[in-house]
mmCIF file of C-alpha atoms and ligand atoms in Angstrom:
data_model
loop_
_atom_site.group_PDB
_atom_site.id
_atom_site.type_symbol
_atom_site.label_atom_id
_atom_site.label_comp_id
_atom_site.label_asym_id
_atom_site.label_seq_id
_atom_site.Cartn_x
_atom_site.Cartn_y
_atom_site.Cartn_z
ATOM 1 C CA UNK F 1 0.049 -0.061 -0.130
ATOM 2 C CA UNK F 2 1.315 3.220 -1.099
ATOM 3 C CA UNK F 3 0.901 6.197 1.897
ATOM 4 C CA UNK F 4 1.649 9.854 1.178
ATOM 5 C CA UNK F 5 3.104 11.494 4.162
ATOM 6 C CA UNK F 6 3.227 15.383 3.718
ATOM 7 C CA UNK F 7 5.925 16.950 6.060
ATOM 8 C CA UNK F 8 7.341 13.807 6.208
ATOM 9 C CA UNK F 9 10.976 15.015 6.802
ATOM 10 C CA UNK F 10 9.931 16.938 9.814
ATOM 11 C CA UNK F 11 9.891 15.821 13.749
ATOM 12 C CA UNK F 12 6.451 13.839 13.848
ATOM 13 C CA UNK F 13 6.547 12.928 10.055
ATOM 14 C CA UNK F 14 10.049 11.433 9.952
ATOM 15 C CA UNK F 15 9.388 9.126 12.634
ATOM 16 C CA UNK F 16 5.983 8.058 11.317
ATOM 17 C CA UNK F 17 7.643 7.172 8.245
ATOM 18 C CA UNK F 18 10.058 5.105 9.946
ATOM 19 C CA UNK F 19 7.274 3.270 11.736
ATOM 20 C CA UNK F 20 4.988 3.030 8.325
ATOM 21 C CA UNK F 21 8.179 1.272 6.664
ATOM 22 C CA UNK F 22 8.518 -0.752 9.776
ATOM 23 C CA UNK F 23 5.092 -2.203 8.945
ATOM 24 C CA UNK F 24 5.642 -2.620 5.403
ATOM 25 C CA UNK F 25 3.800 0.273 3.960
ATOM 26 C CA UNK F 26 5.357 2.123 0.795
ATOM 27 C CA UNK F 27 5.905 5.798 1.569
ATOM 28 C CA UNK F 28 6.189 8.874 -0.553
ATOM 29 C CA UNK F 29 7.135 11.913 1.038
ATOM 30 C CA UNK F 30 6.269 15.632 0.317
ATOM 31 C CA UNK F 31 8.449 18.175 2.111
ATOM 32 C CA UNK F 32 9.494 21.731 0.984
ATOM 33 C CA UNK F 33 12.304 21.771 3.534
ATOM 34 C CA UNK F 34 11.033 24.874 5.108
ATOM 35 C CA UNK F 35 11.703 23.356 8.557
ATOM 36 C CA UNK F 36 13.621 20.239 7.905
ATOM 37 C CA UNK F 37 16.476 19.050 5.890
ATOM 38 C CA UNK F 38 17.340 16.577 3.298
ATOM 39 C CA UNK F 39 19.813 14.667 5.961
ATOM 40 C CA UNK F 40 16.685 13.312 7.475
ATOM 41 C CA UNK F 41 16.045 10.780 4.569
ATOM 42 C CA UNK F 42 19.786 9.528 5.331
ATOM 43 C CA UNK F 43 18.449 9.048 9.003
ATOM 44 C CA UNK F 44 15.438 7.135 8.131
ATOM 45 C CA UNK F 45 17.307 4.863 5.768
ATOM 46 C CA UNK F 46 19.857 4.234 8.375
ATOM 47 C CA UNK F 47 17.020 2.808 10.572
ATOM 48 C CA UNK F 48 14.838 1.055 7.912
ATOM 49 C CA UNK F 49 17.285 0.546 5.254
ATOM 50 C CA UNK F 50 14.839 1.900 3.027
ATOM 51 C CA UNK F 51 15.566 4.869 0.271
ATOM 52 C CA UNK F 52 12.410 6.840 0.861
ATOM 53 C CA UNK F 53 10.665 8.276 -2.433
ATOM 54 C CA UNK F 54 10.889 11.933 -1.590
ATOM 55 C CA UNK F 55 9.386 15.109 -3.721
ATOM 56 C CA UNK F 56 10.597 18.568 -2.848
ATOM 57 C CA UNK F 57 7.298 20.161 -3.332
ATOM 58 C CA UNK F 58 5.290 23.162 -1.672
ATOM 59 C CA UNK F 59 1.736 22.292 -0.933
ATOM 60 C CA UNK F 60 1.022 25.693 -1.562
ATOM 61 C CA UNK F 61 1.280 25.347 -5.148
ATOM 62 C CA UNK F 62 -1.979 23.872 -6.328
ATOM 63 C CA UNK F 63 -1.074 22.998 -9.717
ATOM 64 C CA UNK F 64 1.898 21.001 -8.535
ATOM 65 C CA UNK F 65 -0.232 19.192 -5.919
ATOM 66 C CA UNK F 66 -2.335 18.167 -9.078
ATOM 67 C CA UNK F 67 0.285 17.109 -10.802
ATOM 68 C CA UNK F 68 1.558 15.071 -7.956
ATOM 69 C CA UNK F 69 -1.739 13.014 -7.780
ATOM 70 C CA UNK F 70 -1.607 12.231 -11.567
ATOM 71 C CA UNK F 71 1.686 10.591 -11.274
ATOM 72 C CA UNK F 72 0.805 9.034 -7.995
ATOM 73 C CA UNK F 73 -2.499 7.560 -8.646
ATOM 74 C CA UNK F 74 -2.162 4.657 -6.519
ATOM 75 C CA UNK F 75 -2.051 6.334 -3.104
ATOM 76 C CA UNK F 76 -4.173 4.466 -0.523
ATOM 77 C CA UNK F 77 -3.908 7.014 2.346
ATOM 78 C CA UNK F 78 -2.672 10.439 3.102
ATOM 79 C CA UNK F 79 -0.884 11.649 6.464
ATOM 80 C CA UNK F 80 -1.060 15.313 6.717
ATOM 81 C CA UNK F 81 1.786 16.614 8.808
ATOM 82 C CA UNK F 82 3.111 19.619 6.695
ATOM 83 C CA UNK F 83 2.168 23.088 8.403
ATOM 84 C CA UNK F 84 3.570 25.940 10.011
ATOM 85 C CA UNK F 85 3.630 25.521 13.810
ATOM 86 C CA UNK F 86 5.021 28.421 15.718
ATOM 87 C CA UNK F 87 2.200 29.887 17.834
ATOM 88 C CA UNK F 88 4.458 33.360 18.374
ATOM 89 C CA UNK F 89 5.064 33.394 14.354
ATOM 90 C CA UNK F 90 1.264 32.967 13.612
ATOM 91 C CA UNK F 91 0.490 35.893 15.616
ATOM 92 C CA UNK F 92 3.040 37.934 13.750
ATOM 93 C CA UNK F 93 2.283 36.767 10.411
ATOM 94 C CA UNK F 94 -1.383 35.219 10.288
ATOM 95 C CA UNK F 95 -1.667 35.215 6.458
ATOM 96 C CA UNK F 96 1.278 32.848 6.348
ATOM 97 C CA UNK F 97 -0.362 30.453 8.609
ATOM 98 C CA UNK F 98 -3.660 30.508 6.974
ATOM 99 C CA UNK F 99 -2.389 30.110 3.608
ATOM 100 C CA UNK F 100 0.248 27.246 4.581
ATOM 101 C CA UNK F 101 -2.041 25.347 7.037
ATOM 102 C CA UNK F 102 -5.373 25.907 5.142
ATOM 103 C CA UNK F 103 -4.568 26.138 1.401
ATOM 104 C CA UNK F 104 -2.525 23.270 1.452
ATOM 105 C CA UNK F 105 -5.305 21.237 3.295
ATOM 106 C CA UNK F 106 -8.070 22.243 0.626
ATOM 107 C CA UNK F 107 -5.665 21.296 -2.388
ATOM 108 C CA UNK F 108 -5.043 17.935 -0.866
ATOM 109 C CA UNK F 109 -8.602 17.197 -0.156
ATOM 110 C CA UNK F 110 -9.471 18.478 -3.526
ATOM 111 C CA UNK F 111 -7.584 15.502 -5.461
ATOM 112 C CA UNK F 112 -8.712 13.098 -2.567
ATOM 113 C CA UNK F 113 -12.279 13.933 -3.274
ATOM 114 C CA UNK F 114 -11.947 12.791 -6.886
ATOM 115 C CA UNK F 115 -10.670 9.109 -5.433
ATOM 116 C CA UNK F 116 -13.322 6.224 -5.017
ATOM 117 C CA UNK F 117 -12.178 5.949 -1.389
ATOM 118 C CA UNK F 118 -9.528 8.109 0.569
ATOM 119 C CA UNK F 119 -8.240 7.722 3.751
ATOM 120 C CA UNK F 120 -6.842 10.900 5.708
ATOM 121 C CA UNK F 121 -5.061 11.575 8.999
ATOM 122 C CA UNK F 122 -4.747 15.215 9.964
ATOM 123 C CA UNK F 123 -2.254 16.395 12.800
ATOM 124 C CA UNK F 124 -4.442 18.291 15.055
ATOM 125 C CA UNK F 125 -3.521 19.697 18.670
ATOM 126 C CA UNK F 126 -5.049 19.668 22.227
ATOM 127 C CA UNK F 127 -4.632 23.427 21.615
ATOM 128 C CA UNK F 128 -8.049 23.069 20.237
ATOM 129 C CA UNK F 129 -9.367 22.595 23.783
ATOM 130 C CA UNK F 130 -8.086 25.923 25.254
ATOM 131 C CA UNK F 131 -7.889 25.769 29.042
ATOM 132 C CA UNK F 132 -10.668 22.680 29.285
ATOM 133 C CA UNK F 133 -13.027 22.609 32.192
ATOM 134 C CA UNK F 134 -12.224 19.168 33.208
ATOM 135 C CA UNK F 135 -8.808 17.096 33.432
ATOM 136 C CA UNK F 136 -7.927 14.647 31.951
ATOM 137 C CA UNK F 137 -9.474 16.086 28.852
ATOM 138 C CA UNK F 138 -12.058 13.659 26.970
ATOM 139 C CA UNK F 139 -12.637 14.129 23.040
ATOM 140 C CA UNK F 140 -16.263 15.621 23.907
ATOM 141 C CA UNK F 141 -14.759 18.429 25.606
ATOM 142 C CA UNK F 142 -15.699 21.844 23.619
ATOM 143 C CA UNK F 143 -13.556 23.456 21.461
ATOM 144 C CA UNK F 144 -12.620 26.707 22.661
ATOM 145 C CA UNK F 145 -12.188 30.064 20.632
ATOM 146 C CA UNK F 146 -8.481 29.895 19.313
ATOM 147 C CA UNK F 147 -5.867 31.561 21.403
ATOM 148 C CA UNK F 148 -3.791 32.072 18.311
ATOM 149 C CA UNK F 149 -3.951 32.113 14.226
ATOM 150 C CA UNK F 150 -1.841 28.668 14.472
ATOM 151 C CA UNK F 151 -4.566 27.084 16.814
ATOM 152 C CA UNK F 152 -7.268 28.478 14.703
ATOM 153 C CA UNK F 153 -5.848 26.840 11.594
ATOM 154 C CA UNK F 154 -6.167 23.469 13.251
ATOM 155 C CA UNK F 155 -9.811 24.378 14.329
ATOM 156 C CA UNK F 156 -10.424 25.231 10.540
ATOM 157 C CA UNK F 157 -8.548 22.192 9.653
ATOM 158 C CA UNK F 158 -10.902 20.062 11.738
ATOM 159 C CA UNK F 159 -14.097 21.791 10.194
ATOM 160 C CA UNK F 160 -12.814 21.640 6.559
ATOM 161 C CA UNK F 161 -12.078 17.763 6.662
ATOM 162 C CA UNK F 162 -15.550 17.262 8.694
ATOM 163 C CA UNK F 163 -17.573 19.132 6.016
ATOM 164 C CA UNK F 164 -15.860 17.347 3.131
ATOM 165 C CA UNK F 165 -15.860 13.699 4.444
ATOM 166 C CA UNK F 166 -19.646 14.157 4.880
ATOM 167 C CA UNK F 167 -20.155 14.419 1.244
ATOM 168 C CA UNK F 168 -17.168 12.627 -0.312
ATOM 169 C CA UNK F 169 -15.843 9.025 -0.231
ATOM 170 C CA UNK F 170 -12.993 10.527 2.257
ATOM 171 C CA UNK F 171 -12.736 8.696 5.829
ATOM 172 C CA UNK F 172 -10.716 10.958 8.250
ATOM 173 C CA UNK F 173 -9.142 10.844 11.459
ATOM 174 C CA UNK F 174 -8.280 13.482 13.450
ATOM 175 C CA UNK F 175 -5.402 13.173 15.809
ATOM 176 C CA UNK F 176 -5.253 15.573 18.746
ATOM 177 C CA UNK F 177 -1.510 15.668 19.998
ATOM 178 C CA UNK F 178 -0.520 16.752 23.365
ATOM 179 C CA UNK F 179 2.914 17.724 23.718
ATOM 180 C CA UNK F 180 5.331 15.452 21.615
ATOM 181 C CA UNK F 181 8.788 15.054 22.761
ATOM 182 C CA UNK F 182 11.946 13.043 22.625
ATOM 183 C CA UNK F 183 13.965 11.199 19.522
ATOM 184 C CA UNK F 184 13.990 7.967 17.992
ATOM 185 C CA UNK F 185 16.398 5.650 20.137
ATOM 186 C CA UNK F 186 18.802 5.040 17.393
ATOM 187 C CA UNK F 187 19.465 8.834 17.551
ATOM 188 C CA UNK F 188 19.252 8.814 13.926
ATOM 189 C CA UNK F 189 16.315 11.260 13.749
ATOM 190 C CA UNK F 190 14.982 14.016 16.293
ATOM 191 C CA UNK F 191 13.696 17.483 16.681
ATOM 192 C CA UNK F 192 15.501 20.004 14.641
ATOM 193 C CA UNK F 193 14.440 23.356 15.878
ATOM 194 C CA UNK F 194 15.619 26.410 13.976
ATOM 195 C CA UNK F 195 16.921 29.261 16.053
ATOM 196 C CA UNK F 196 15.887 29.414 19.692
ATOM 197 C CA UNK F 197 13.388 26.714 20.637
ATOM 198 C CA UNK F 198 10.179 27.834 21.856
ATOM 199 C CA UNK F 199 9.239 24.418 23.224
ATOM 200 C CA UNK F 200 10.383 23.611 26.738
ATOM 201 C CA UNK F 201 12.390 20.181 26.173
ATOM 202 C CA UNK F 202 14.564 21.601 23.345
ATOM 203 C CA UNK F 203 15.085 24.437 25.429
ATOM 204 C CA UNK F 204 16.002 22.200 28.050
ATOM 205 C CA UNK F 205 18.539 20.173 26.244
ATOM 206 C CA UNK F 206 20.269 23.099 24.639
ATOM 207 C CA UNK F 207 20.549 24.961 27.728
ATOM 208 C CA UNK F 208 22.231 21.713 29.314
ATOM 209 C CA UNK F 209 24.775 21.525 26.214
ATOM 210 C CA UNK F 210 25.631 25.082 27.078
ATOM 211 C CA UNK F 211 23.711 26.864 24.019
ATOM 212 C CA UNK F 212 21.519 28.585 26.134
ATOM 213 C CA UNK F 213 22.507 30.258 29.420
ATOM 214 C CA UNK F 214 19.369 29.272 31.522
ATOM 215 C CA UNK F 215 15.855 28.107 30.999
ATOM 216 C CA UNK F 216 13.100 30.566 31.885
ATOM 217 C CA UNK F 217 10.232 28.887 33.785
ATOM 218 C CA UNK F 218 6.998 30.817 32.620
ATOM 219 C CA UNK F 219 5.318 31.387 35.905
ATOM 220 C CA UNK F 220 5.035 29.263 39.475
ATOM 221 C CA UNK F 221 1.912 30.874 40.586
ATOM 222 C CA UNK F 222 -0.518 28.685 38.505
ATOM 223 C CA UNK F 223 -3.184 26.761 40.396
ATOM 224 C CA UNK F 224 -1.459 23.481 40.405
ATOM 225 C CA UNK F 225 0.478 21.405 42.836
ATOM 226 C CA UNK F 226 4.004 23.081 42.567
ATOM 227 C CA UNK F 227 2.455 26.322 40.577
ATOM 228 C CA UNK F 228 4.078 25.627 37.338
ATOM 229 C CA UNK F 229 1.973 24.800 34.334
ATOM 230 C CA UNK F 230 1.033 21.261 33.673
ATOM 231 C CA UNK F 231 1.315 19.504 30.060
ATOM 232 C CA UNK F 232 1.007 15.925 28.873
ATOM 233 C CA UNK F 233 4.382 14.872 27.281
ATOM 234 C CA UNK F 234 4.131 12.103 24.746
ATOM 235 C CA UNK F 235 7.363 10.330 23.389
ATOM 236 C CA UNK F 236 7.568 10.718 19.572
ATOM 237 C CA UNK F 237 7.795 7.011 18.938
ATOM 238 C CA UNK F 238 4.691 6.495 20.844
ATOM 239 C CA UNK F 239 2.819 9.163 18.943
ATOM 240 C CA UNK F 240 4.134 8.046 15.550
ATOM 241 C CA UNK F 241 2.890 4.298 16.115
ATOM 242 C CA UNK F 242 -0.756 5.667 16.605
ATOM 243 C CA UNK F 243 -0.617 6.924 13.361
ATOM 244 C CA UNK F 244 0.207 3.681 11.950
ATOM 245 C CA UNK F 245 -2.559 2.001 13.828
ATOM 246 C CA UNK F 246 -5.012 4.894 12.746
ATOM 247 C CA UNK F 247 -4.049 4.153 9.288
ATOM 248 C CA UNK F 248 -4.577 0.374 9.563
ATOM 249 C CA UNK F 249 -8.076 1.133 11.274
ATOM 250 C CA UNK F 250 -8.921 3.436 7.984
ATOM 251 C CA UNK F 251 -7.853 0.982 5.429
ATOM 252 C CA UNK F 252 -9.623 -2.078 7.504
ATOM 253 C CA UNK F 253 -13.127 0.396 7.318
ATOM 254 C CA UNK F 254 -14.587 -1.716 10.458
ATOM 255 C CA UNK F 255 -17.073 0.164 12.541
ATOM 256 C CA UNK F 256 -15.620 3.202 11.268
ATOM 257 C CA UNK F 257 -17.146 6.679 11.220
ATOM 258 C CA UNK F 258 -16.582 8.892 8.462
ATOM 259 C CA UNK F 259 -14.565 11.165 10.867
ATOM 260 C CA UNK F 260 -13.069 10.182 13.861
ATOM 261 C CA UNK F 261 -11.178 11.984 16.864
ATOM 262 C CA UNK F 262 -8.433 10.613 19.164
ATOM 263 C CA UNK F 263 -6.378 12.353 21.681
ATOM 264 C CA UNK F 264 -2.840 11.047 21.616
ATOM 265 C CA UNK F 265 -1.341 11.626 25.205
ATOM 266 C CA UNK F 266 -0.073 9.609 27.895
ATOM 267 C CA UNK F 267 -2.974 10.261 30.346
ATOM 268 C CA UNK F 268 -0.419 12.116 32.858
ATOM 269 C CA UNK F 269 0.469 15.612 33.433
ATOM 270 C CA UNK F 270 3.634 16.788 34.273
ATOM 271 C CA UNK F 271 4.446 20.252 35.643
ATOM 272 C CA UNK F 272 7.397 22.297 33.891
ATOM 273 C CA UNK F 273 9.464 21.654 37.308
ATOM 274 C CA UNK F 274 8.648 17.698 36.825
ATOM 275 C CA UNK F 275 10.256 17.919 33.396
ATOM 276 C CA UNK F 276 13.230 19.616 34.822
ATOM 277 C CA UNK F 277 13.513 16.929 37.587
ATOM 278 C CA UNK F 278 13.172 14.128 35.013
ATOM 279 C CA UNK F 279 15.732 15.841 32.935
ATOM 280 C CA UNK F 280 18.154 16.108 35.884
ATOM 281 C CA UNK F 281 17.744 12.567 37.041
ATOM 282 C CA UNK F 282 18.430 11.151 33.499
ATOM 283 C CA UNK F 283 21.121 13.393 32.415
ATOM 284 C CA UNK F 284 22.644 13.318 35.764
ATOM 285 C CA UNK F 285 23.285 17.092 35.614
ATOM 286 C CA UNK F 286 21.944 20.339 37.179
ATOM 287 C CA UNK F 287 19.861 22.475 34.792
ATOM 288 C CA UNK F 288 20.296 26.235 35.011
ATOM 289 C CA UNK F 289 16.684 27.931 35.377
ATOM 290 C CA UNK F 290 15.219 30.963 36.972
ATOM 291 C CA UNK F 291 11.268 31.425 37.368
ATOM 292 C CA UNK F 292 9.863 34.578 35.300
ATOM 293 C CA UNK F 293 6.206 35.757 34.599
ATOM 294 C CA UNK F 294 3.838 33.718 32.730
ATOM 295 C CA UNK F 295 4.034 33.320 28.894
ATOM 296 C CA UNK F 296 0.739 35.027 27.260
ATOM 297 C CA UNK F 297 -1.550 32.445 25.832
ATOM 298 C CA UNK F 298 -0.498 29.703 28.035
ATOM 299 C CA UNK F 299 -3.140 27.562 29.809
ATOM 300 C CA UNK F 300 -2.601 26.172 33.202
ATOM 301 C CA UNK F 301 -2.930 22.534 32.550
ATOM 302 C CA UNK F 302 -3.919 20.201 29.564
ATOM 303 C CA UNK F 303 -3.418 16.463 29.675
ATOM 304 C CA UNK F 304 -5.403 13.776 27.987
ATOM 305 C CA UNK F 305 -8.035 11.347 28.861
ATOM 306 C CA UNK F 306 -6.662 8.505 26.245
ATOM 307 C CA UNK F 307 -9.485 5.692 26.983
ATOM 308 C CA UNK F 308 -10.879 6.412 23.362
ATOM 309 C CA UNK F 309 -7.483 5.907 21.826
ATOM 310 C CA UNK F 310 -6.743 2.839 24.274
ATOM 311 C CA UNK F 311 -10.369 1.199 23.539
ATOM 312 C CA UNK F 312 -10.886 2.185 19.959
ATOM 313 C CA UNK F 313 -7.530 2.292 18.220
ATOM 314 C CA UNK F 314 -6.081 -0.101 20.724
ATOM 315 C CA UNK F 315 -2.823 1.804 21.202
ATOM 316 C CA UNK F 316 -1.507 2.922 24.390
ATOM 317 C CA UNK F 317 1.808 5.427 24.855
ATOM 318 C CA UNK F 318 4.579 2.928 26.374
ATOM 319 C CA UNK F 319 7.315 5.268 27.014
ATOM 320 C CA UNK F 320 7.766 7.284 30.290
ATOM 321 C CA UNK F 321 8.712 10.783 30.836
ATOM 322 C CA UNK F 322 11.981 9.715 32.058
ATOM 323 C CA UNK F 323 12.690 7.490 28.760
ATOM 324 C CA UNK F 324 11.234 10.620 26.669
ATOM 325 C CA UNK F 325 13.927 12.819 28.150
ATOM 326 C CA UNK F 326 16.735 10.611 27.936
ATOM 327 C CA UNK F 327 16.080 10.162 24.497
ATOM 328 C CA UNK F 328 16.063 13.995 23.860
ATOM 329 C CA UNK F 329 19.302 14.308 25.892
ATOM 330 C CA UNK F 330 20.839 11.759 23.816
ATOM 331 C CA UNK F 331 19.849 13.299 20.654
ATOM 332 C CA UNK F 332 21.034 16.496 21.377
ATOM 333 C CA UNK F 333 24.518 15.404 22.330
ATOM 334 C CA UNK F 334 24.454 13.610 19.010
ATOM 335 C CA UNK F 335 23.782 16.619 16.858
ATOM 336 C CA UNK F 336 26.127 18.749 18.707
ATOM 337 C CA UNK F 337 28.910 16.649 17.984
ATOM 338 C CA UNK F 338 28.196 16.301 14.231
HETATM 339 N N1 LIG K 1 5.312 19.533 17.882
HETATM 340 C C1 LIG K 1 3.876 19.481 18.005
HETATM 341 O O1 LIG K 1 4.203 20.200 19.557
HETATM 342 C C2 LIG K 1 2.922 19.792 17.377
HETATM 343 C C3 LIG K 1 1.662 19.540 18.401
HETATM 344 C C4 LIG K 1 0.362 19.251 17.845
HETATM 345 C C5 LIG K 1 0.190 19.564 16.712
HETATM 346 N N2 LIG K 1 1.335 19.442 15.556
HETATM 347 C C6 LIG K 1 1.190 19.438 14.332
HETATM 348 O O2 LIG K 1 1.759 18.321 13.522
HETATM 349 C C7 LIG K 1 2.470 18.315 12.393
HETATM 350 C C8 LIG K 1 3.752 18.017 12.442
HETATM 351 O O3 LIG K 1 4.567 19.022 13.299
HETATM 352 P P1 LIG K 1 6.219 18.660 13.358
HETATM 353 O O4 LIG K 1 6.187 19.166 15.004
HETATM 354 O O5 LIG K 1 6.425 17.667 12.944
HETATM 355 O O6 LIG K 1 6.722 19.988 12.618
HETATM 356 P P2 LIG K 1 7.775 20.326 11.847
HETATM 357 O O7 LIG K 1 7.910 21.365 11.616
HETATM 358 O O8 LIG K 1 8.906 19.634 12.170
HETATM 359 O O9 LIG K 1 7.274 19.263 10.413
HETATM 360 C C9 LIG K 1 6.566 19.794 9.257
HETATM 361 C C10 LIG K 1 7.025 19.537 8.139
HETATM 362 O O10 LIG K 1 5.974 20.177 7.096
HETATM 363 C C11 LIG K 1 7.008 20.726 6.051
HETATM 364 N N3 LIG K 1 6.276 21.779 5.296
HETATM 365 C C12 LIG K 1 5.563 22.987 5.745
HETATM 366 N N4 LIG K 1 5.110 23.537 4.898
HETATM 367 C C13 LIG K 1 5.193 22.852 4.124
HETATM 368 C C14 LIG K 1 4.376 22.997 2.569
HETATM 369 N N5 LIG K 1 3.833 24.269 2.399
HETATM 370 N N6 LIG K 1 4.732 21.882 1.756
HETATM 371 C C15 LIG K 1 5.479 21.080 1.952
HETATM 372 N N7 LIG K 1 5.901 20.758 3.361
HETATM 373 C C16 LIG K 1 5.865 21.764 4.151
HETATM 374 C C17 LIG K 1 8.090 21.208 6.864
HETATM 375 O O11 LIG K 1 9.452 21.431 5.906
HETATM 376 C C18 LIG K 1 8.493 20.126 7.945
HETATM 377 O O12 LIG K 1 9.363 19.433 7.454
HETATM 378 C C19 LIG K 1 2.073 19.952 12.164
HETATM 379 O O13 LIG K 1 0.881 20.107 11.384
HETATM 380 C C20 LIG K 1 1.922 20.505 13.376
HETATM 381 O O14 LIG K 1 1.151 21.801 13.396
HETATM 382 C C21 LIG K 1 2.750 19.585 16.164
HETATM 383 O O1 LIG K 2 11.067 28.065 27.766
HETATM 384 C C1 LIG K 2 10.180 27.606 28.078
HETATM 385 C C2 LIG K 2 9.535 26.981 27.068
HETATM 386 C C3 LIG K 2 8.156 26.575 27.607
HETATM 387 N N1 LIG K 2 7.772 26.484 28.865
HETATM 388 C C4 LIG K 2 6.872 26.135 29.459
HETATM 389 O O2 LIG K 2 6.508 24.642 29.468
HETATM 390 C C5 LIG K 2 5.219 24.354 28.850
HETATM 391 C C6 LIG K 2 5.197 23.583 27.679
HETATM 392 O O3 LIG K 2 5.577 24.529 26.751
HETATM 393 P P1 LIG K 2 5.645 24.278 25.206
HETATM 394 O O4 LIG K 2 6.593 23.109 24.928
HETATM 395 O O5 LIG K 2 6.107 25.635 24.299
HETATM 396 O O6 LIG K 2 4.506 23.426 24.694
HETATM 397 P P2 LIG K 2 2.951 24.196 24.844
HETATM 398 O O7 LIG K 2 2.795 25.648 24.839
HETATM 399 O O8 LIG K 2 2.058 23.338 25.430
HETATM 400 O O9 LIG K 2 2.399 23.903 23.149
HETATM 401 C C7 LIG K 2 2.753 22.842 22.496
HETATM 402 O O10 LIG K 2 2.026 21.953 22.420
HETATM 403 C C8 LIG K 2 0.630 22.390 22.075
HETATM 404 C C9 LIG K 2 -0.423 21.081 21.876
HETATM 405 O O11 LIG K 2 -0.019 19.943 21.270
HETATM 406 C C10 LIG K 2 0.733 22.526 20.481
HETATM 407 O O12 LIG K 2 -0.392 23.053 19.995
HETATM 408 C C11 LIG K 2 1.875 23.677 20.368
HETATM 409 O O13 LIG K 2 2.340 23.883 18.885
HETATM 410 C C12 LIG K 2 3.045 23.380 21.364
HETATM 411 O O14 LIG K 2 4.003 24.232 20.917
HETATM 412 C C13 LIG K 2 4.281 25.524 29.164
HETATM 413 O O15 LIG K 2 3.803 25.687 30.647
HETATM 414 C C14 LIG K 2 5.631 26.464 28.945
HETATM 415 O O16 LIG K 2 4.998 27.789 29.706
HETATM 416 C C15 LIG K 2 8.889 27.217 29.728
HETATM 417 O O17 LIG K 2 8.415 27.568 31.115
HETATM 418 N N2 LIG K 2 9.857 27.951 29.479
#
């Protein structure tokens, strides 16, 4: 079975390509290298032994997307990772985000709706829940007004797919990721943030490596056990495996609804200080950090109820926070040595 993975050289996409190839799927990757590098193909090959078919294509170019599907008319499923993902940048340049995250989605669906049947997996985010009233968050928690243009593209994306699936042969699964972290245990692939990382874990590993002076912990006055904000950090390999299982579910079509939504998290909330402690434990070194004010737009707490993913998909995150932090640290040390 031939599967198109858009954004397949990115952080989550590359790990998913590996898991797909491990399960015998034939993968074609589209990526415009806007947030990734060709070296990722070597990393994937080092793990799976496969030369991945790759097209350097910008999905904003509609004619190129049409041409791609003409040349690859035997695609059975699409996993759509390609998007811009920096919350702050989306506030500065909303139209870049609406073009890159919405137009690209529309062009893909326009091609898929011409097929007799199509399976589509969308990278959504727990950001759609905003500050949920109840923890852990279930999939039926209400979607809150988006706090950034980036978050809005995920909500609009979910709506576009839902509206389209109703009237076409497309079956879709919307995966709402919590906080993906870590790297492949082989250290052949991992996260490659450009510039100063906005996310907690790469900031921690870069600080420990000496690239940053200290970590700023955004707020210790939240109504949480230790005052710092709580998130659900999931190992990227667990997340990648969930995509393969979701794809198999779409292709098998057993008891399938047109659109299904799954939270992908571990079910456990960890505070910023707990993440730092985990890092210190697995790395054996102290981290330099200081407490500063809250970051605008941050929610207090977000962690997943994973019952639906456990029971319907038959998937459960296997790695602990310590294991994920250890893999992130191993990866940071490896890329800095290159
Ligand atoms: N990492 C997270 O914390 C997180 C959380 C929730 C949801 N998501 C979503 O998951 C998806 C993957 O995230 P990631 O962390 O792997 O990001 P990433 O930036 O590492 O990967 C995205 C890839 O898409 C490519 N790309 C972007 N625009 C493109 C275009 N127009 N045409 C072709 N390729 C394009 C980039 O070059 C990159 O390789 C995104 O949709 C993101 O919004 C990520
Ligand atoms: O230098 C830093 C960076 C982060 N944090 C805190 O660490 C936690 C996690 O932050 P981060 O890693 O930036 O993740 P989130 O803000 O939870 O957002 C991520 O997870 C969301 C849900 O998947 C996605 O929508 C976003 O794109 C993605 O950046 C938050 O409490 C932050 O305030 C710090 O204290 N210092």
